[in-house]
């Protein structure tokens, strides 16, 4: 099974990123970033859910860097 390249706002997203292993978190971040880029190009602005997910992932990476 291949991984999806984008994570749309309708796709499932983990409620607790703290429990997601590092490799999976990096894949999730790539999927959200691709979706964010797509939305900006195709629609002119990001979906609020995609923006929120991007922010949540950035926060989780920052928290992990501090540990």
Coordinates of N, CA, C and O in Angstrom, one line a residue:
X1 N 0.8 -1.2 0.0 CA 0.0 0.0 0.0 C 0.9 1.2 0.0 O 1.8 1.4 0.8
X2 N 0.6 2.2 -0.8 CA 1.4 3.4 -0.9 C 0.7 4.5 0.0 O -0.5 4.5 0.2
X3 N 1.6 5.4 0.5 CA 1.1 6.5 1.3 C 0.5 7.6 0.4 O 0.9 7.7 -0.7
X4 N -0.5 8.2 0.9 CA -1.1 9.4 0.2 C -0.1 10.5 0.2 O 0.6 10.7 1.2
X5 N 0.0 11.2 -0.9 CA 0.9 12.4 -0.9 C 0.4 13.6 -0.2 O 1.1 14.4 0.4
X6 N -1.0 13.7 -0.2 CA -1.6 14.9 0.5 C -2.5 14.4 1.6 O -3.0 13.3 1.5
X7 N -2.7 15.2 2.6 CA -3.7 14.9 3.7 C -4.7 16.0 3.6 O -4.5 17.1 4.1
X8 N -5.9 15.7 3.0 CA -6.9 16.7 2.9 C -7.6 17.0 4.2 O -7.5 16.2 5.2
X9 N -8.3 18.1 4.3 CA -9.0 18.4 5.6 C -10.0 17.4 6.0 O -10.3 17.3 7.2
X10 N -10.5 16.6 5.1 CA -11.4 15.5 5.4 C -10.8 14.2 5.9 O -11.5 13.4 6.5
X11 N -9.5 14.1 5.7 CA -8.8 12.9 6.1 C -8.6 12.9 7.6 O -8.5 14.0 8.2
X12 N -8.4 11.7 8.2 CA -8.2 11.6 9.6 C -6.9 12.2 10.0 O -5.9 12.2 9.2
X13 N -6.8 12.8 11.2 CA -5.6 13.4 11.7 C -5.5 13.0 13.2 O -6.6 13.1 13.9
X14 N -4.4 12.6 13.7 CA -4.2 12.2 15.1 C -4.6 13.3 16.1 O -4.3 14.4 15.9
X15 N -5.4 12.9 17.1 CA -5.8 13.8 18.1 C -4.6 14.2 19.0 O -4.5 15.3 19.5
X16 N -3.7 13.3 19.3 CA -2.6 13.5 20.1 C -1.3 13.2 19.4 O -0.8 12.1 19.3
X17 N -0.7 14.3 18.9 CA 0.6 14.1 18.1 C 1.7 13.6 19.0 O 2.7 13.1 18.5
X18 N 1.6 13.8 20.3 CA 2.7 13.4 21.2 C 2.9 11.9 21.1 O 4.0 11.4 21.4
X19 N 1.9 11.1 20.7 CA 1.9 9.7 20.7 C 2.4 9.2 19.3 O 2.5 8.0 19.1
X20 N 2.6 10.0 18.3 CA 3.0 9.6 17.0 C 4.5 9.5 16.9 O 5.2 10.5 17.3
X21 N 5.0 8.4 16.5 CA 6.5 8.2 16.4 C 7.1 9.2 15.4 O 6.4 9.6 14.5
X22 N 8.3 9.5 15.6 CA 9.0 10.5 14.8 C 8.9 10.3 13.3 O 8.5 11.2 12.5
X23 N 9.2 9.1 12.8 CA 9.1 8.8 11.4 C 7.7 9.1 10.8 O 7.5 9.7 9.7
X24 N 6.6 8.7 11.5 CA 5.3 8.9 11.1 C 4.9 10.4 11.2 O 4.2 10.9 10.3
X25 N 5.4 11.1 12.1 CA 5.2 12.5 12.3 C 5.8 13.2 11.1 O 5.2 14.2 10.5
X26 N 6.9 12.8 10.6 CA 7.6 13.5 9.5 C 6.8 13.2 8.2 O 6.6 14.1 7.4
X27 N 6.2 12.0 8.0 CA 5.4 11.7 6.9 C 4.1 12.6 6.9 O 3.7 13.2 5.9
X28 N 3.5 12.6 8.1 CA 2.3 13.4 8.3 C 2.6 14.9 8.0 O 1.8 15.6 7.3
X29 N 3.7 15.4 8.4 CA 4.1 16.8 8.1 C 4.3 17.0 6.6 O 3.8 18.0 6.1
X30 N 4.9 16.1 5.9 CA 5.0 16.2 4.5 C 3.7 16.2 3.8 O 3.5 17.0 2.8
X31 N 2.8 15.3 4.2 CA 1.4 15.3 3.6 C 0.7 16.6 3.8 O 0.0 17.1 2.9
X32 N 0.8 17.1 5.0 CA 0.1 18.4 5.3 C 0.7 19.5 4.5 O 0.0 20.4 4.0
X33 N 2.0 19.6 4.4 CA 2.7 20.6 3.7 C 2.3 20.6 2.2 O 2.0 21.6 1.6
X34 N 2.3 19.4 1.6 CA 1.9 19.2 0.2 C 0.4 19.7 0.0 O 0.1 20.4 -1.0
X35 N -0.5 19.4 1.0 CA -1.8 19.8 0.9 C -1.9 21.4 1.0 O -2.6 22.0 0.3
X36 N -1.2 21.9 1.9 CA -1.1 23.4 2.1 C -0.7 24.0 0.8 O -1.3 25.0 0.3
X37 N 0.4 23.5 0.2 CA 0.9 24.1 -1.0 C -0.1 24.0 -2.1 O -0.3 25.0 -2.9
X38 N -0.8 22.8 -2.2 CA -1.8 22.6 -3.3 C -2.9 23.6 -3.1 O -3.4 24.3 -4.1
X39 N -3.4 23.8 -1.9 CA -4.5 24.7 -1.6 C -4.2 26.2 -2.0 O -5.0 26.9 -2.6
X40 N -3.0 26.6 -1.7 CA -2.6 27.9 -2.0 C -2.5 28.2 -3.5 O -3.0 29.2 -4.0
X41 N -2.0 27.2 -4.2 CA -1.9 27.3 -5.7 C -3.2 27.2 -6.3 O -3.6 28.0 -7.2
X42 N -4.0 26.2 -5.9 CA -5.3 25.9 -6.6 C -6.4 26.8 -6.2 O -7.3 27.1 -7.0
X43 N -6.4 27.1 -4.9 CA -7.6 27.9 -4.4 C -7.2 29.3 -4.0 O -8.1 30.1 -3.6
X44 N -6.0 29.6 -3.9 CA -5.6 31.0 -3.6 C -5.4 31.2 -2.1 O -4.8 32.2 -1.7
X45 N -5.8 30.3 -1.3 CA -5.6 30.4 0.2 C -5.8 29.0 0.8 O -6.5 28.2 0.2
X46 N -5.2 28.8 1.9 CA -5.3 27.5 2.6 C -6.6 27.3 3.3 O -7.2 28.2 3.7
X47 N -7.0 26.0 3.4 CA -8.2 25.7 4.2 C -7.8 25.9 5.6 O -6.7 25.5 6.1
X48 N -8.7 26.4 6.5 CA -8.4 26.7 7.9 C -8.0 25.4 8.6 O -7.1 25.4 9.5
X49 N -8.6 24.2 8.2 CA -8.2 23.0 8.9 C -6.7 22.6 8.6 O -6.0 22.2 9.4
X50 N -6.4 22.8 7.3 CA -5.0 22.5 6.9 C -4.0 23.4 7.6 O -2.9 23.0 8.1
X51 N -4.3 24.7 7.7 CA -3.5 25.6 8.4 C -3.3 25.2 9.9 O -2.2 25.3 10.4
X52 N -4.4 24.8 10.5 CA -4.4 24.4 11.9 C -3.5 23.2 12.1 O -2.7 23.1 13.0
X53 N -3.6 22.2 11.2 CA -2.8 21.0 11.2 C -1.3 21.4 11.1 O -0.5 20.8 11.8
X54 N -1.0 22.2 10.2 CA 0.3 22.7 9.9 C 0.9 23.3 11.2 O 2.0 23.0 11.6
X55 N 0.1 24.2 11.8 CA 0.5 24.8 13.1 C 0.8 23.8 14.2 O 1.8 23.8 14.9
X56 N -0.2 22.8 14.3 CA -0.1 21.8 15.3 C 1.2 21.0 15.1 O 1.9 20.6 16.1
X57 N 1.5 20.6 13.9 CA 2.7 19.9 13.6 C 4.0 20.7 14.0 O 4.9 20.1 14.6
X58 N 4.0 21.9 13.6 CA 5.1 22.8 14.0 C 5.4 22.9 15.5 O 6.5 22.8 16.0
X59 N 4.3 23.0 16.2 CA 4.3 23.0 17.7 C 4.9 21.7 18.2 O 5.7 21.7 19.1
X60 N 4.5 20.6 17.7 CA 4.9 19.3 18.1 C 6.4 19.1 17.8 O 7.2 18.6 18.7
X61 N 6.9 19.5 16.7 CA 8.3 19.5 16.4 C 9.1 20.3 17.3 O 10.2 19.9 17.8
X62 N 8.6 21.5 17.6 CA 9.3 22.4 18.6 C 9.4 21.8 19.9 O 10.4 21.8 20.6
X63 N 8.3 21.2 20.4 CA 8.3 20.5 21.7 C 9.2 19.4 21.7 O 10.0 19.2 22.7
X64 N 9.3 18.6 20.7 CA 10.3 17.5 20.6 C 11.7 18.0 20.6 O 12.6 17.3 21.2
X65 N 12.0 19.1 20.0 CA 13.3 19.6 19.9 C 13.8 20.1 21.3 O 15.0 20.0 21.6
X66 N 12.8 20.4 22.2 CA 13.2 20.9 23.5 C 13.4 19.8 24.5 O 14.0 20.0 25.5
X67 N 13.0 18.6 24.1 CA 13.2 17.4 25.0 C 14.5 16.8 25.0 O 15.3 16.9 24.2

